[in-house]
PDB file of C-alpha atoms in Angstrom:
ATOM      1  CA  MET A   1      92.346  59.810 111.279  1.00 63.00           C
ATOM      2  CA  VAL A   2      92.532  56.110 110.410  1.00 59.00           C
ATOM      3  CA  PHE A   3      92.911  53.864 113.450  1.00 60.00           C
ATOM      4  CA  ASN A   4      92.971  50.275 112.271  1.00 51.00           C
ATOM      5  CA  GLN A   5      92.399  47.896 109.441  1.00 48.00           C
ATOM      6  CA  TRP A   6      92.185  44.121 109.277  1.00 43.00           C
ATOM      7  CA  GLU A   7      91.910  41.723 106.433  1.00 38.00           C
ATOM      8  CA  SER A   8      89.317  38.989 106.166  1.00 37.00           C
ATOM      9  CA  SER A   9      92.138  36.427 106.202  1.00 33.00           C
ATOM     10  CA  ASP A  10      92.942  37.443 109.805  1.00 47.00           C
ATOM     11  CA  ARG A  11      89.445  36.526 110.993  1.00 52.00           C
ATOM     12  CA  PRO A  12      87.481  33.780 109.220  1.00 54.00           C
ATOM     13  CA  ASN A  13      84.081  35.516 109.461  1.00 59.00           C
ATOM     14  CA  ALA A  14      85.234  39.109 109.164  1.00 60.00           C
ATOM     15  CA  ALA A  15      84.721  41.564 106.372  1.00 62.00           C
ATOM     16  CA  PRO A  16      87.844  43.697 105.737  1.00 75.00           C
ATOM     17  CA  VAL A  17      87.130  46.764 107.851  1.00 85.00           C
ATOM     18  CA  LEU A  18      88.797  50.143 108.236  1.00 90.00           C
ATOM     19  CA  VAL A  19      88.110  52.151 111.427  1.00 93.00           C
ATOM     20  CA  ARG A  20      88.494  55.925 111.249  1.00 94.00           C
ATOM     21  CA  THR A  21      87.075  59.077 112.795  1.00 93.00           C
ATOM     22  CA  ALA A  22      83.721  60.225 111.440  1.00 94.00           C
ATOM     23  CA  ARG A  23      83.475  63.112 108.978  1.00 92.00           C
ATOM     24  CA  GLN A  24      80.632  65.497 108.227  1.00 92.00           C
ATOM     25  CA  GLN A  25      80.012  63.702 104.911  1.00 92.00           C
ATOM     26  CA  ASP A  26      79.285  60.486 106.884  1.00 94.00           C
ATOM     27  CA  LEU A  27      76.234  61.986 108.586  1.00 94.00           C
ATOM     28  CA  ASN A  28      73.551  60.491 106.325  1.00 93.00           C
ATOM     29  CA  ARG A  29      74.945  56.963 106.556  1.00 93.00           C
ATOM     30  CA  LEU A  30      75.555  57.351 110.302  1.00 93.00           C
ATOM     31  CA  ALA A  31      71.944  58.425 110.822  1.00 92.00           C
ATOM     32  CA  ASP A  32      70.777  55.380 108.818  1.00 91.00           C
ATOM     33  CA  VAL A  33      72.902  52.908 110.819  1.00 93.00           C
ATOM     34  CA  LEU A  34      71.925  54.378 114.199  1.00 92.00           C
ATOM     35  CA  SER A  35      68.225  54.746 113.356  1.00 90.00           C
ATOM     36  CA  SER A  36      67.857  51.213 112.052  1.00 86.00           C
ATOM     37  CA  SER A  37      69.770  49.813 115.050  1.00 83.00           C
ATOM     38  CA  PHE A  38      67.771  51.567 117.762  1.00 78.00           C
ATOM     39  CA  HIS A  39      64.296  52.073 116.236  1.00 69.00           C
ATOM     40  CA  ILE A  40      61.881  49.859 114.335  1.00 67.00           C
ATOM     41  CA  LYS A  41      60.290  50.832 111.036  1.00 70.00           C
ATOM     42  CA  GLU A  42      57.170  48.649 111.362  1.00 68.00           C
ATOM     43  CA  GLY A  43      53.774  49.379 112.873  1.00 67.00           C
ATOM     44  CA  VAL A  44      52.791  52.679 114.443  1.00 68.00           C
ATOM     45  CA  ILE A  45      56.419  53.516 115.271  1.00 66.00           C
ATOM     46  CA  GLY A  46      57.175  53.301 111.543  1.00 65.00           C
ATOM     47  CA  TRP A  47      55.102  56.427 110.988  1.00 72.00           C
ATOM     48  CA  ILE A  48      57.400  58.489 113.188  1.00 79.00           C
ATOM     49  CA  TYR A  49      60.632  56.713 112.204  1.00 79.00           C
ATOM     50  CA  PRO A  50      61.684  59.654 109.948  1.00 84.00           C
ATOM     51  CA  LEU A  51      61.437  61.949 112.996  1.00 88.00           C
ATOM     52  CA  PHE A  52      63.687  59.640 115.026  1.00 86.00           C
ATOM     53  CA  ARG A  53      66.189  59.611 112.170  1.00 88.00           C
ATOM     54  CA  MET A  54      66.095  63.396 111.807  1.00 92.00           C
ATOM     55  CA  GLY A  55      66.688  63.804 115.562  1.00 92.00           C
ATOM     56  CA  ILE A  56      69.644  61.412 115.463  1.00 92.00           C
ATOM     57  CA  TYR A  57      71.082  63.239 112.437  1.00 93.00           C
ATOM     58  CA  GLU A  58      70.831  66.671 114.104  1.00 95.00           C
ATOM     59  CA  ASP A  59      72.234  65.503 117.461  1.00 93.00           C
ATOM     60  CA  LEU A  60      75.177  63.831 115.773  1.00 93.00           C
ATOM     61  CA  ARG A  61      75.786  66.812 113.478  1.00 95.00           C
ATOM     62  CA  ASN A  62      76.025  69.073 116.531  1.00 94.00           C
ATOM     63  CA  ARG A  63      78.407  66.725 118.337  1.00 93.00           C
ATOM     64  CA  LEU A  64      80.678  66.429 115.280  1.00 92.00           C
ATOM     65  CA  ARG A  65      80.686  70.197 114.833  1.00 92.00           C
ATOM     66  CA  THR A  66      81.585  70.896 118.463  1.00 89.00           C
ATOM     67  CA  LYS A  67      85.295  70.358 118.847  1.00 80.00           C
ATOM     68  CA  THR A  68      86.115  68.977 122.306  1.00 86.00           C
ATOM     69  CA  ASP A  69      89.341  67.388 123.511  1.00 87.00           C
ATOM     70  CA  HIS A  70      87.824  64.119 124.694  1.00 92.00           C
ATOM     71  CA  TYR A  71      85.119  63.192 122.221  1.00 95.00           C
ATOM     72  CA  VAL A  72      85.369  60.922 119.199  1.00 95.00           C
ATOM     73  CA  CYS A  73      82.909  59.322 116.823  1.00 96.00           C
ATOM     74  CA  LEU A  74      84.405  56.305 115.067  1.00 96.00           C
ATOM     75  CA  VAL A  75      83.096  54.606 111.953  1.00 96.00           C
ATOM     76  CA  ALA A  76      83.792  51.159 110.515  1.00 94.00           C
ATOM     77  CA  ILE A  77      84.060  51.078 106.730  1.00 93.00           C
ATOM     78  CA  ASN A  78      83.690  47.813 104.809  1.00 88.00           C
ATOM     79  CA  GLN A  79      86.653  47.677 102.462  1.00 78.00           C
ATOM     80  CA  ALA A  80      85.256  44.901 100.270  1.00 73.00           C
ATOM     81  CA  THR A  81      83.851  46.036  96.953  1.00 53.00           C
ATOM     82  CA  PRO A  82      80.286  44.754  96.747  1.00 53.00           C
ATOM     83  CA  GLN A  83      79.241  43.234  93.439  1.00 44.00           C
ATOM     84  CA  ALA A  84      76.090  45.330  93.212  1.00 41.00           C
ATOM     85  CA  SER A  85      76.612  48.401  95.347  1.00 48.00           C
ATOM     86  CA  SER A  86      73.603  50.445  96.410  1.00 53.00           C
ATOM     87  CA  TYR A  87      75.890  53.386  97.217  1.00 50.00           C
ATOM     88  CA  PRO A  88      76.759  56.228  94.847  1.00 50.00           C
ATOM     89  CA  LEU A  89      80.116  55.968  93.099  1.00 44.00           C
ATOM     90  CA  GLY A  90      82.893  56.921  95.506  1.00 51.00           C
ATOM     91  CA  GLU A  91      80.758  56.654  98.657  1.00 65.00           C
ATOM     92  CA  GLU A  92      82.127  54.357 101.350  1.00 80.00           C
ATOM     93  CA  ASN A  93      80.120  51.480 102.808  1.00 89.00           C
ATOM     94  CA  LEU A  94      79.816  52.569 106.442  1.00 93.00           C
ATOM     95  CA  VAL A  95      78.759  49.504 108.453  1.00 94.00           C
ATOM     96  CA  GLY A  96      79.187  50.492 112.096  1.00 95.00           C
ATOM     97  CA  THR A  97      79.828  53.306 114.541  1.00 96.00           C
ATOM     98  CA  VAL A  98      80.568  54.099 118.171  1.00 97.00           C
ATOM     99  CA  GLU A  99      81.029  57.294 120.175  1.00 96.00           C
ATOM    100  CA  MET A 100      83.199  57.978 123.194  1.00 97.00           C
ATOM    101  CA  GLY A 101      83.286  61.077 125.363  1.00 95.00           C
ATOM    102  CA  LEU A 102      84.000  62.446 128.798  1.00 93.00           C
ATOM    103  CA  ARG A 103      81.249  62.294 131.438  1.00 88.00           C
ATOM    104  CA  THR A 104      80.833  63.004 135.126  1.00 79.00           C
ATOM    105  CA  GLN A 105      78.486  61.129 137.426  1.00 67.00           C
ATOM    106  CA  SER A 106      76.625  64.325 138.261  1.00 57.00           C
ATOM    107  CA  PHE A 107      76.730  67.923 137.096  1.00 53.00           C
ATOM    108  CA  TRP A 108      78.210  69.258 140.354  1.00 52.00           C
ATOM    109  CA  GLN A 109      81.249  66.969 140.299  1.00 50.00           C
ATOM    110  CA  PRO A 110      84.579  68.453 139.188  1.00 53.00           C
ATOM    111  CA  ARG A 111      86.135  67.362 135.916  1.00 55.00           C
ATOM    112  CA  SER A 112      88.769  65.457 137.913  1.00 60.00           C
ATOM    113  CA  HIS A 113      86.020  62.870 138.553  1.00 76.00           C
ATOM    114  CA  ALA A 114      85.230  62.547 134.842  1.00 86.00           C
ATOM    115  CA  TYR A 115      85.412  59.198 133.073  1.00 91.00           C
ATOM    116  CA  LEU A 116      85.345  58.015 129.467  1.00 95.00           C
ATOM    117  CA  TYR A 117      81.952  56.735 128.377  1.00 96.00           C
ATOM    118  CA  VAL A 118      81.221  54.585 125.314  1.00 97.00           C
ATOM    119  CA  SER A 119      77.839  55.071 123.645  1.00 96.00           C
ATOM    120  CA  ASN A 120      75.834  54.492 120.473  1.00 95.00           C
ATOM    121  CA  LEU A 121      77.617  51.326 119.400  1.00 97.00           C
ATOM    122  CA  ALA A 122      75.722  50.187 116.305  1.00 95.00           C
ATOM    123  CA  VAL A 123      76.469  47.787 113.456  1.00 94.00           C
ATOM    124  CA  GLN A 124      74.405  47.333 110.309  1.00 92.00           C
ATOM    125  CA  ARG A 125      72.362  44.132 110.625  1.00 90.00           C
ATOM    126  CA  GLU A 126      74.031  42.232 107.759  1.00 89.00           C
ATOM    127  CA  TYR A 127      77.507  42.905 109.220  1.00 91.00           C
ATOM    128  CA  ARG A 128      76.791  41.738 112.777  1.00 89.00           C
ATOM    129  CA  ARG A 129      78.659  38.780 114.282  1.00 89.00           C
ATOM    130  CA  GLN A 130      81.655  39.492 112.027  1.00 89.00           C
ATOM    131  CA  GLY A 131      83.849  41.265 114.593  1.00 90.00           C
ATOM    132  CA  VAL A 132      82.944  44.839 113.600  1.00 93.00           C
ATOM    133  CA  ALA A 133      81.670  45.804 117.080  1.00 94.00           C
ATOM    134  CA  GLN A 134      84.745  44.232 118.701  1.00 93.00           C
ATOM    135  CA  GLN A 135      87.019  46.227 116.407  1.00 93.00           C
ATOM    136  CA  LEU A 136      85.215  49.478 117.260  1.00 95.00           C
ATOM    137  CA  LEU A 137      85.514  48.723 121.000  1.00 95.00           C
ATOM    138  CA  LEU A 138      89.225  47.894 120.661  1.00 94.00           C
ATOM    139  CA  THR A 139      89.791  51.178 118.867  1.00 95.00           C
ATOM    140  CA  CYS A 140      88.035  53.005 121.736  1.00 96.00           C
ATOM    141  CA  GLU A 141      90.546  51.385 124.090  1.00 96.00           C
ATOM    142  CA  ARG A 142      93.487  52.581 122.001  1.00 94.00           C
ATOM    143  CA  VAL A 143      92.100  56.131 121.925  1.00 95.00           C
ATOM    144  CA  ALA A 144      91.457  56.054 125.703  1.00 95.00           C
ATOM    145  CA  LEU A 145      95.082  55.092 126.344  1.00 95.00           C
ATOM    146  CA  GLU A 146      96.300  57.838 124.004  1.00 94.00           C
ATOM    147  CA  TRP A 147      94.213  60.309 126.030  1.00 94.00           C
ATOM    148  CA  GLY A 148      95.673  59.007 129.306  1.00 94.00           C
ATOM    149  CA  PHE A 149      92.597  57.183 130.630  1.00 94.00           C
ATOM    150  CA  GLN A 150      92.719  53.748 132.239  1.00 94.00           C
ATOM    151  CA  GLU A 151      89.018  52.792 132.312  1.00 95.00           C
ATOM    152  CA  LEU A 152      86.020  52.815 129.979  1.00 97.00           C
ATOM    153  CA  TYR A 153      82.361  52.751 131.018  1.00 96.00           C
ATOM    154  CA  LEU A 154      79.115  52.011 129.190  1.00 96.00           C
ATOM    155  CA  HIS A 155      75.477  51.161 129.859  1.00 94.00           C
ATOM    156  CA  VAL A 156      73.510  48.206 128.555  1.00 94.00           C
ATOM    157  CA  LEU A 157      69.868  47.300 129.128  1.00 91.00           C
ATOM    158  CA  GLU A 158      69.393  44.390 131.501  1.00 91.00           C
ATOM    159  CA  ASN A 159      67.307  42.452 128.943  1.00 90.00           C
ATOM    160  CA  ASN A 160      69.706  43.013 126.011  1.00 90.00           C
ATOM    161  CA  LEU A 161      71.450  39.649 126.377  1.00 92.00           C
ATOM    162  CA  GLN A 162      73.221  39.810 123.015  1.00 91.00           C
ATOM    163  CA  ALA A 163      74.859  43.154 123.852  1.00 92.00           C
ATOM    164  CA  ARG A 164      75.759  41.936 127.342  1.00 94.00           C
ATOM    165  CA  ARG A 165      77.513  38.898 125.817  1.00 95.00           C
ATOM    166  CA  LEU A 166      79.386  41.161 123.406  1.00 95.00           C
ATOM    167  CA  TYR A 167      80.640  43.418 126.221  1.00 96.00           C
ATOM    168  CA  ARG A 168      81.586  40.483 128.464  1.00 95.00           C
ATOM    169  CA  LYS A 169      83.535  38.959 125.571  1.00 95.00           C
ATOM    170  CA  ALA A 170      85.291  42.317 125.136  1.00 94.00           C
ATOM    171  CA  GLY A 171      86.326  42.226 128.818  1.00 95.00           C
ATOM    172  CA  TYR A 172      83.727  44.515 130.417  1.00 97.00           C
ATOM    173  CA  GLN A 173      82.501  43.756 133.931  1.00 95.00           C
ATOM    174  CA  ILE A 174      79.323  44.790 135.732  1.00 93.00           C
ATOM    175  CA  LYS A 175      79.776  47.741 138.072  1.00 92.00           C
ATOM    176  CA  HIS A 176      76.123  47.902 139.200  1.00 88.00           C
ATOM    177  CA  ALA A 177      72.512  47.852 138.018  1.00 85.00           C
ATOM    178  CA  GLU A 178      70.671  51.166 138.117  1.00 77.00           C
ATOM    179  CA  SER A 179      67.009  51.233 139.035  1.00 70.00           C
ATOM    180  CA  SER A 180      64.800  54.130 137.974  1.00 65.00           C
ATOM    181  CA  LEU A 181      61.186  55.223 138.331  1.00 61.00           C
ATOM    182  CA  SER A 182      60.392  53.688 134.939  1.00 61.00           C
ATOM    183  CA  HIS A 183      61.764  50.373 136.222  1.00 54.00           C
ATOM    184  CA  TRP A 184      59.748  50.435 139.450  1.00 59.00           C
ATOM    185  CA  PHE A 185      56.462  51.757 138.066  1.00 64.00           C
ATOM    186  CA  LEU A 186      56.451  50.761 134.374  1.00 64.00           C
ATOM    187  CA  GLY A 187      58.429  47.534 134.522  1.00 64.00           C
ATOM    188  CA  GLN A 188      61.107  48.873 132.158  1.00 74.00           C
ATOM    189  CA  PRO A 189      64.431  46.960 132.168  1.00 81.00           C
ATOM    190  CA  ARG A 190      67.184  48.366 134.364  1.00 86.00           C
ATOM    191  CA  GLN A 191      70.342  49.867 132.945  1.00 89.00           C
ATOM    192  CA  ILE A 192      73.546  48.041 133.843  1.00 93.00           C
ATOM    193  CA  LEU A 193      76.717  50.077 134.153  1.00 94.00           C
ATOM    194  CA  MET A 194      79.743  48.122 132.900  1.00 95.00           C
ATOM    195  CA  TYR A 195      83.415  49.031 132.903  1.00 96.00           C
ATOM    196  CA  LYS A 196      86.748  47.815 131.624  1.00 97.00           C
ATOM    197  CA  ARG A 197      90.236  48.622 132.833  1.00 96.00           C
ATOM    198  CA  VAL A 198      92.380  49.134 129.740  1.00 92.00           C
ATOM    199  CA  GLY A 199      95.684  50.295 131.215  1.00 77.00           C
TER     200      GLY A 199
END
């Protein structure tokens, strides 16, 4: 399903982007975008980068295969035709993705306490700061309203200032910061739970 499209003339810095639901044939590109956004290829980690990518691919393949009422993986496709494309003929230039699904705060809570949770928002490095992430988040809001939900939730790391700015600009507010054992004993950054009322 295609959700939205905007032209570069509408936004001065924007590439013309089409947002649609992910398909099985998108898996390789999705794994590339997610892996490069959340893992580094340099140094020691670079040696195990292919394992990270394979894990992301398999997890996503399973989620796309499992048909549930309140789960969606969205992809942003760059509609511009690059002069020298590195993609095979007919393959779309997938530049971003986001997932949204139903969650409960704990496993013993009934589904009536479930909420919509946004995760795995990622945009290819060369397409960042062009409105792609904002468009993906706006599409999540439209889907949430279609499903009858009034609020969206997501987590962001306390030290990820760029992502926090993005979510604040999109209208998300801090619900609370969550401390964990890794924060107290290893000095890891806390996770901040943010939410937005969309209805």
